[in-house]
Amino acid sequence: MSPPLLPGPIGVFDSGYGGLTVCRELEQTLPNYDFVYLGDNARVPYGNRSFSTVYRFTRQCVEALFDMGCHLVILACNTASAKALRSIQQLDLPMGPSHRRVLGVLRPSTEQAGSLTRSGHLGLFATEGTVRSLSYPLEIARFFPGVQLSQQACPLWVPLVEAGELQGDGTHYFVEKYCQALMEQDPMIDAVLLACTHYPLLAPSIAQHLPEGTRVVTQGPLIAEALARYLHRHPHMDMICSKNGHRAYFTTDEPSVFDEKATLFMGRPVRSQGLSLG
Ligand code: DGL
């Protein structure tokens, strides 16, 4: 008989800082659980990279989190969820220990899509890669065939967020540009989903550039609620998630730079460690 598994932290992965907007909600909703965050800041952005590159990078980061003792990893990145999750679940997980799980952020968002809009016209902002993957339109059509979805790729928003440029004329110009482009596709839109975990940092500016009353939906709370439900439904996984309220942050780039920005994103001091993926 194999020895019982040692409980481990829940891994949270993003290409950069964006997943911190999800991590913050996870930590608030599940305060006793241990979390390890990994940002691949050295290789961000993923949004304009090919399927095979996003898959290769994401798989390396997931393996690094498994090596740190995680049994459950959340891809807190829409691009990775849209482009790499299925391959990781179908090709990689079956090769490893059978208890390991990797979950993405698309399903928790798409299963709520119908309740986000009253007009039935929903807008979505995401990276080029997420938009081109058609993952959102396909999933939303499956759950809510009556919802009309319009997608807008916003290739410059992630670099702006990574650079900490959340305000200023340049940022407002590019926020306005993509908001206008979305509303031109469908003026009946009454709610927009920020389907990139970097975008909540731009939410105040986005709200300013959309017609008054448009609902701006961030994914963090949806993902945190979905994870809490998942752990409730899967007591075997819940049992092997350690619960000491520990948090650890890793970056593939320079920790001092990560700390400075992550402190802003999290609203409290963050001390990260550097991780080399070899
Ligand atoms: N934060 C990621 C997402 O949710 C993508 C950022 C990137 O382009 O790397 O899509």
CSV table of C-alpha atoms and ligand atoms in Angstrom, one decimal:
chain,number,residue,atom,x,y,z
A,1,MET,CA,0.0,0.0,0.0
A,2,SER,CA,1.3,3.5,-0.8
A,3,PRO,CA,1.8,5.9,2.1
A,4,PRO,CA,-0.9,8.5,2.7
A,5,LEU,CA,-0.4,11.8,0.7
A,6,LEU,CA,0.9,14.8,2.6
A,7,PRO,CA,-1.6,17.7,2.2
A,8,GLY,CA,-0.2,20.5,0.0
A,9,PRO,CA,-1.0,24.1,-0.9
A,10,ILE,CA,-3.3,25.0,-3.8
A,11,GLY,CA,-1.2,26.2,-6.7
A,12,VAL,CA,-2.4,29.4,-8.6
A,13,PHE,CA,-0.7,30.1,-11.9
A,14,ASP,CA,-0.7,33.1,-14.2
A,15,SER,CA,1.5,34.4,-16.9
A,16,GLY,CA,2.3,37.5,-14.8
A,17,TYR,CA,0.5,39.6,-12.2
A,18,GLY,CA,-3.0,39.2,-13.4
A,19,GLY,CA,-3.7,36.0,-11.5
A,20,LEU,CA,-3.2,37.9,-8.3
A,21,THR,CA,-6.6,39.4,-8.9
A,22,VAL,CA,-8.0,35.8,-8.6
A,23,CYS,CA,-5.6,34.8,-5.8
A,24,ARG,CA,-6.8,37.7,-3.7
A,25,GLU,CA,-10.4,36.5,-3.9
A,26,LEU,CA,-9.4,32.8,-3.3
A,27,GLU,CA,-7.5,33.9,-0.2
A,28,GLN,CA,-10.5,35.9,1.1
A,29,THR,CA,-13.0,33.1,0.4
A,30,LEU,CA,-10.9,30.3,1.7
A,31,PRO,CA,-8.7,32.0,4.3
A,32,ASN,CA,-7.5,28.8,6.0
A,33,TYR,CA,-6.2,27.1,2.9
A,34,ASP,CA,-2.6,27.4,1.9
A,35,PHE,CA,-1.8,28.9,-1.5
A,36,VAL,CA,1.3,29.1,-3.7
A,37,TYR,CA,1.2,31.7,-6.5
A,38,LEU,CA,3.5,31.4,-9.5
A,39,GLY,CA,3.7,34.3,-12.1
A,40,ASP,CA,5.7,33.6,-15.2
A,41,ASN,CA,6.7,37.3,-15.4
A,42,ALA,CA,9.8,36.5,-17.4
A,43,ARG,CA,7.8,35.3,-20.4
A,44,VAL,CA,4.6,37.4,-20.1
A,45,PRO,CA,2.5,38.1,-22.2
A,46,TYR,CA,1.1,34.8,-23.3
A,47,GLY,CA,-1.8,36.4,-25.1
A,48,ASN,CA,-0.3,36.6,-28.5
A,49,ARG,CA,1.7,33.3,-28.5
A,50,SER,CA,0.9,30.1,-30.3
A,51,PHE,CA,-1.0,27.2,-28.9
A,52,SER,CA,2.1,25.1,-28.6
A,53,THR,CA,4.1,27.8,-26.8
A,54,VAL,CA,1.3,28.6,-24.3
A,55,TYR,CA,1.0,24.8,-23.7
A,56,ARG,CA,4.7,24.3,-23.2
A,57,PHE,CA,5.1,27.3,-20.8
A,58,THR,CA,1.9,26.5,-18.9
A,59,ARG,CA,2.9,22.8,-18.5
A,60,GLN,CA,6.4,23.8,-17.1
A,61,CYS,CA,4.8,26.1,-14.5
A,62,VAL,CA,2.2,23.5,-13.5
A,63,GLU,CA,5.0,20.9,-13.1
A,64,ALA,CA,6.9,23.4,-10.9
A,65,LEU,CA,3.8,23.8,-8.7
A,66,PHE,CA,3.4,20.0,-8.4
A,67,ASP,CA,7.1,19.8,-7.5
A,68,MET,CA,6.3,22.3,-4.6
A,69,GLY,CA,3.8,19.8,-3.2
A,70,CYS,CA,0.6,21.1,-4.8
A,71,HIS,CA,-2.0,18.5,-5.7
A,72,LEU,CA,-4.5,21.0,-7.2
A,73,VAL,CA,-3.5,23.8,-9.5
A,74,ILE,CA,-5.7,26.6,-10.7
A,75,LEU,CA,-4.8,28.2,-14.1
A,76,ALA,CA,-5.8,31.8,-13.1
A,77,CYS,CA,-5.1,32.8,-16.7
A,78,ASN,CA,-7.7,32.7,-19.4
A,79,THR,CA,-5.1,32.4,-22.2
A,80,ALA,CA,-3.6,29.3,-20.5
A,81,SER,CA,-7.1,27.9,-19.7
A,82,ALA,CA,-8.2,28.4,-23.3
A,83,LYS,CA,-5.1,27.1,-25.0
A,84,ALA,CA,-3.4,24.6,-22.6
A,85,LEU,CA,-5.9,23.3,-20.1
A,86,ARG,CA,-7.4,20.6,-22.2
A,87,SER,CA,-4.0,19.2,-23.4
A,88,ILE,CA,-2.7,19.2,-19.8
A,89,GLN,CA,-5.8,17.4,-18.6
A,90,GLN,CA,-5.8,14.9,-21.5
A,91,LEU,CA,-2.1,14.3,-22.2
A,92,ASP,CA,-0.1,15.1,-19.0
A,93,LEU,CA,-2.2,14.4,-16.0
A,94,PRO,CA,-2.9,10.7,-16.9
A,95,MET,CA,0.9,10.2,-16.9
A,96,GLY,CA,1.3,11.3,-13.3
A,97,PRO,CA,-0.2,10.4,-9.9
A,98,SER,CA,-3.9,9.9,-10.3
A,99,HIS,CA,-5.0,12.4,-7.5
A,100,ARG,CA,-3.6,15.5,-9.3
A,101,ARG,CA,-6.0,18.0,-10.8
A,102,VAL,CA,-5.7,21.2,-12.9
A,103,LEU,CA,-8.7,23.5,-13.2
A,104,GLY,CA,-9.2,26.6,-15.3
A,105,VAL,CA,-11.1,29.8,-15.2
A,106,LEU,CA,-13.4,29.5,-18.2
A,107,ARG,CA,-16.0,27.1,-16.8
A,108,PRO,CA,-16.7,29.1,-13.6
A,109,SER,CA,-17.3,32.2,-15.8
A,110,THR,CA,-19.3,30.7,-18.7
A,111,GLU,CA,-21.7,28.8,-16.4
A,112,GLN,CA,-22.7,32.2,-14.9
A,113,ALA,CA,-22.9,34.0,-18.3
A,114,GLY,CA,-26.7,33.9,-18.5
A,115,SER,CA,-27.2,35.7,-15.2
A,116,LEU,CA,-24.8,38.5,-15.9
A,117,THR,CA,-26.8,40.2,-18.6
A,118,ARG,CA,-30.5,41.3,-18.6
A,119,SER,CA,-30.7,42.3,-22.3
A,120,GLY,CA,-29.2,38.9,-23.3
A,121,HIS,CA,-26.3,40.8,-25.1
A,122,LEU,CA,-23.0,40.2,-23.4
A,123,GLY,CA,-19.6,41.7,-24.2
A,124,LEU,CA,-16.3,40.1,-23.5
A,125,PHE,CA,-12.8,41.6,-23.3
A,126,ALA,CA,-9.9,39.2,-23.6
A,127,THR,CA,-6.4,38.6,-25.1
A,128,GLU,CA,-6.0,37.9,-28.8
A,129,GLY,CA,-5.3,34.2,-28.0
A,130,THR,CA,-8.4,33.7,-25.9
A,131,VAL,CA,-10.6,35.5,-28.5
A,132,ARG,CA,-9.2,33.4,-31.4
A,133,SER,CA,-9.5,30.2,-29.5
A,134,LEU,CA,-13.3,30.7,-29.6
A,135,SER,CA,-13.5,28.9,-26.2
A,136,TYR,CA,-15.9,31.5,-24.7
A,137,PRO,CA,-18.4,31.6,-27.6
A,138,LEU,CA,-18.5,27.8,-27.8
A,139,GLU,CA,-19.0,27.3,-24.1
A,140,ILE,CA,-21.6,30.1,-23.7
A,141,ALA,CA,-23.6,28.8,-26.7
A,142,ARG,CA,-23.7,25.4,-25.0
A,143,PHE,CA,-25.0,26.7,-21.6
A,144,PHE,CA,-27.0,29.8,-22.8
A,145,PRO,CA,-27.9,29.6,-26.5
A,146,GLY,CA,-30.1,32.7,-26.1
A,147,VAL,CA,-27.1,34.9,-25.1
A,148,GLN,CA,-25.5,36.9,-27.9
A,149,LEU,CA,-21.8,37.3,-27.2
A,150,SER,CA,-19.5,39.8,-28.8
A,151,GLN,CA,-15.7,39.5,-28.2
A,152,GLN,CA,-13.1,42.2,-28.3
A,153,ALA,CA,-9.4,41.4,-28.2
A,154,CYS,CA,-7.4,44.1,-26.3
A,155,PRO,CA,-3.7,43.3,-27.1
A,156,LEU,CA,-2.3,46.3,-25.3
A,157,TRP,CA,-4.0,46.1,-22.0
A,158,VAL,CA,-1.8,43.3,-20.5
A,159,PRO,CA,1.5,45.2,-21.3
A,160,LEU,CA,0.0,48.3,-19.7
A,161,VAL,CA,-1.0,46.4,-16.5
A,162,GLU,CA,2.3,44.6,-16.3
A,163,ALA,CA,4.0,48.0,-16.5
A,164,GLY,CA,1.8,49.4,-13.7
A,165,GLU,CA,0.3,52.0,-16.1
A,166,LEU,CA,-3.3,51.9,-14.8
A,167,GLN,CA,-4.1,55.6,-15.4
A,168,GLY,CA,-2.9,58.4,-17.6
A,169,ASP,CA,-3.7,59.6,-21.1
A,170,GLY,CA,-2.0,56.7,-23.0
A,171,THR,CA,-3.9,54.1,-20.9
A,172,HIS,CA,-7.2,56.0,-21.3
A,173,TYR,CA,-6.7,56.1,-25.1
A,174,PHE,CA,-6.3,52.4,-25.4
A,175,VAL,CA,-9.2,51.6,-23.0
A,176,GLU,CA,-11.5,53.9,-24.9
A,177,LYS,CA,-10.4,52.4,-28.2
A,178,TYR,CA,-11.4,48.8,-27.3
A,179,CYS,CA,-14.5,49.9,-25.4
A,180,GLN,CA,-15.8,51.7,-28.5
A,181,ALA,CA,-14.9,48.8,-30.8
A,182,LEU,CA,-16.9,46.4,-28.6
A,183,MET,CA,-20.0,48.7,-28.4
A,184,GLU,CA,-19.8,49.1,-32.2
A,185,GLN,CA,-20.2,45.4,-32.6
A,186,ASP,CA,-23.4,45.4,-30.5
A,187,PRO,CA,-24.9,48.5,-28.9
A,188,MET,CA,-27.4,46.4,-26.9
A,189,ILE,CA,-24.6,45.1,-24.6
A,190,ASP,CA,-25.5,45.7,-21.0
A,191,ALA,CA,-22.7,43.7,-19.3
A,192,VAL,CA,-19.1,43.0,-20.1
A,193,LEU,CA,-17.0,40.1,-18.8
A,194,LEU,CA,-13.3,40.9,-18.2
A,195,ALA,CA,-12.1,37.5,-19.4
A,196,CYS,CA,-8.4,38.2,-18.7
A,197,THR,CA,-7.2,38.2,-15.1
A,198,HIS,CA,-5.1,41.3,-15.7
A,199,TYR,CA,-8.1,43.5,-16.7
A,200,PRO,CA,-9.7,44.0,-13.2
A,201,LEU,CA,-6.9,46.5,-12.6
A,202,LEU,CA,-8.3,48.6,-15.4
A,203,ALA,CA,-11.9,48.1,-14.4
A,204,PRO,CA,-12.5,51.7,-13.1
A,205,SER,CA,-11.2,53.1,-16.4
A,206,ILE,CA,-13.2,50.5,-18.5
A,207,ALA,CA,-16.4,51.4,-16.6
A,208,GLN,CA,-15.8,55.1,-17.5
A,209,HIS,CA,-15.6,54.4,-21.2
A,210,LEU,CA,-18.7,52.2,-21.5
A,211,PRO,CA,-22.3,53.5,-21.6
A,212,GLU,CA,-23.6,54.4,-18.2
A,213,GLY,CA,-25.1,51.5,-16.3
A,214,THR,CA,-23.1,48.8,-18.2
A,215,ARG,CA,-22.2,46.1,-15.7
A,216,VAL,CA,-18.4,45.3,-15.6
A,217,VAL,CA,-17.9,41.7,-14.3
A,218,THR,CA,-14.6,40.6,-12.9
A,219,GLN,CA,-13.9,36.9,-12.6
A,220,GLY,CA,-12.2,36.6,-9.2
A,221,PRO,CA,-15.4,36.2,-7.1
A,222,LEU,CA,-16.8,33.7,-9.7
A,223,ILE,CA,-13.7,31.6,-9.6
A,224,ALA,CA,-13.4,31.7,-5.8
A,225,GLU,CA,-17.1,30.6,-5.4
A,226,ALA,CA,-16.6,27.8,-7.9
A,227,LEU,CA,-13.5,26.5,-6.1
A,228,ALA,CA,-15.3,26.5,-2.8
A,229,ARG,CA,-18.1,24.5,-4.4
A,230,TYR,CA,-15.6,22.1,-6.1
A,231,LEU,CA,-13.8,21.4,-2.7
A,232,HIS,CA,-17.2,20.8,-1.1
A,233,ARG,CA,-18.1,18.3,-3.9
A,234,HIS,CA,-14.7,16.6,-3.8
A,235,PRO,CA,-13.9,15.8,-0.1
A,236,HIS,CA,-10.9,13.6,-1.2
A,237,MET,CA,-9.3,16.6,-2.8
A,238,ASP,CA,-10.3,18.9,0.1
A,239,MET,CA,-8.6,16.5,2.5
A,240,ILE,CA,-5.2,16.8,0.7
A,241,CYS,CA,-5.3,20.6,0.6
A,242,SER,CA,-3.3,21.9,3.6
A,243,LYS,CA,-5.0,24.5,5.8
A,244,ASN,CA,-2.6,26.6,7.8
A,245,GLY,CA,-3.4,29.9,6.2
A,246,HIS,CA,0.1,30.0,4.5
A,247,ARG,CA,0.8,32.0,1.4
A,248,ALA,CA,3.9,31.9,-0.8
A,249,TYR,CA,4.6,33.8,-4.1
A,250,PHE,CA,7.0,32.8,-6.8
A,251,THR,CA,8.0,34.7,-9.9
A,252,THR,CA,10.2,33.6,-12.9
A,253,ASP,CA,11.6,37.1,-13.0
A,254,GLU,CA,13.1,39.5,-10.5
A,255,PRO,CA,11.4,39.1,-7.0
A,256,SER,CA,12.0,42.8,-5.9
A,257,VAL,CA,10.2,44.1,-9.0
A,258,PHE,CA,7.4,41.5,-8.5
A,259,ASP,CA,7.0,42.5,-4.8
A,260,GLU,CA,6.7,46.2,-5.6
A,261,LYS,CA,3.8,45.6,-8.1
A,262,ALA,CA,2.2,42.7,-6.3
A,263,THR,CA,2.0,44.8,-3.1
A,264,LEU,CA,-0.1,47.3,-5.1
A,265,PHE,CA,-2.3,44.6,-6.7
A,266,MET,CA,-2.9,42.8,-3.4
A,267,GLY,CA,-3.2,45.9,-1.2
A,268,ARG,CA,-0.7,44.5,1.3
A,269,PRO,CA,3.0,43.7,1.4
A,270,VAL,CA,4.0,40.7,-0.7
A,271,ARG,CA,7.4,39.0,-0.5
A,272,SER,CA,8.2,36.7,-3.4
A,273,GLN,CA,10.9,34.2,-4.3
A,274,GLY,CA,12.5,33.8,-7.6
A,275,LEU,CA,12.0,30.5,-9.5
A,276,SER,CA,14.1,29.4,-12.5
A,277,LEU,CA,12.3,27.0,-14.8
A,278,GLY,CA,15.7,25.7,-16.1
B,1,DGL,N1,-3.8,37.1,-17.5
B,1,DGL,C1,-3.9,36.3,-18.6
B,1,DGL,C2,-5.3,36.0,-19.0
B,1,DGL,O1,-6.2,35.9,-18.2
B,1,DGL,C3,-3.2,36.7,-19.9
B,1,DGL,C4,-2.1,37.7,-20.0
B,1,DGL,C5,-1.1,37.4,-21.0
B,1,DGL,O2,-1.3,37.8,-22.2
B,1,DGL,O3,-0.1,36.8,-20.7
B,1,DGL,O4,-5.6,35.8,-20.2
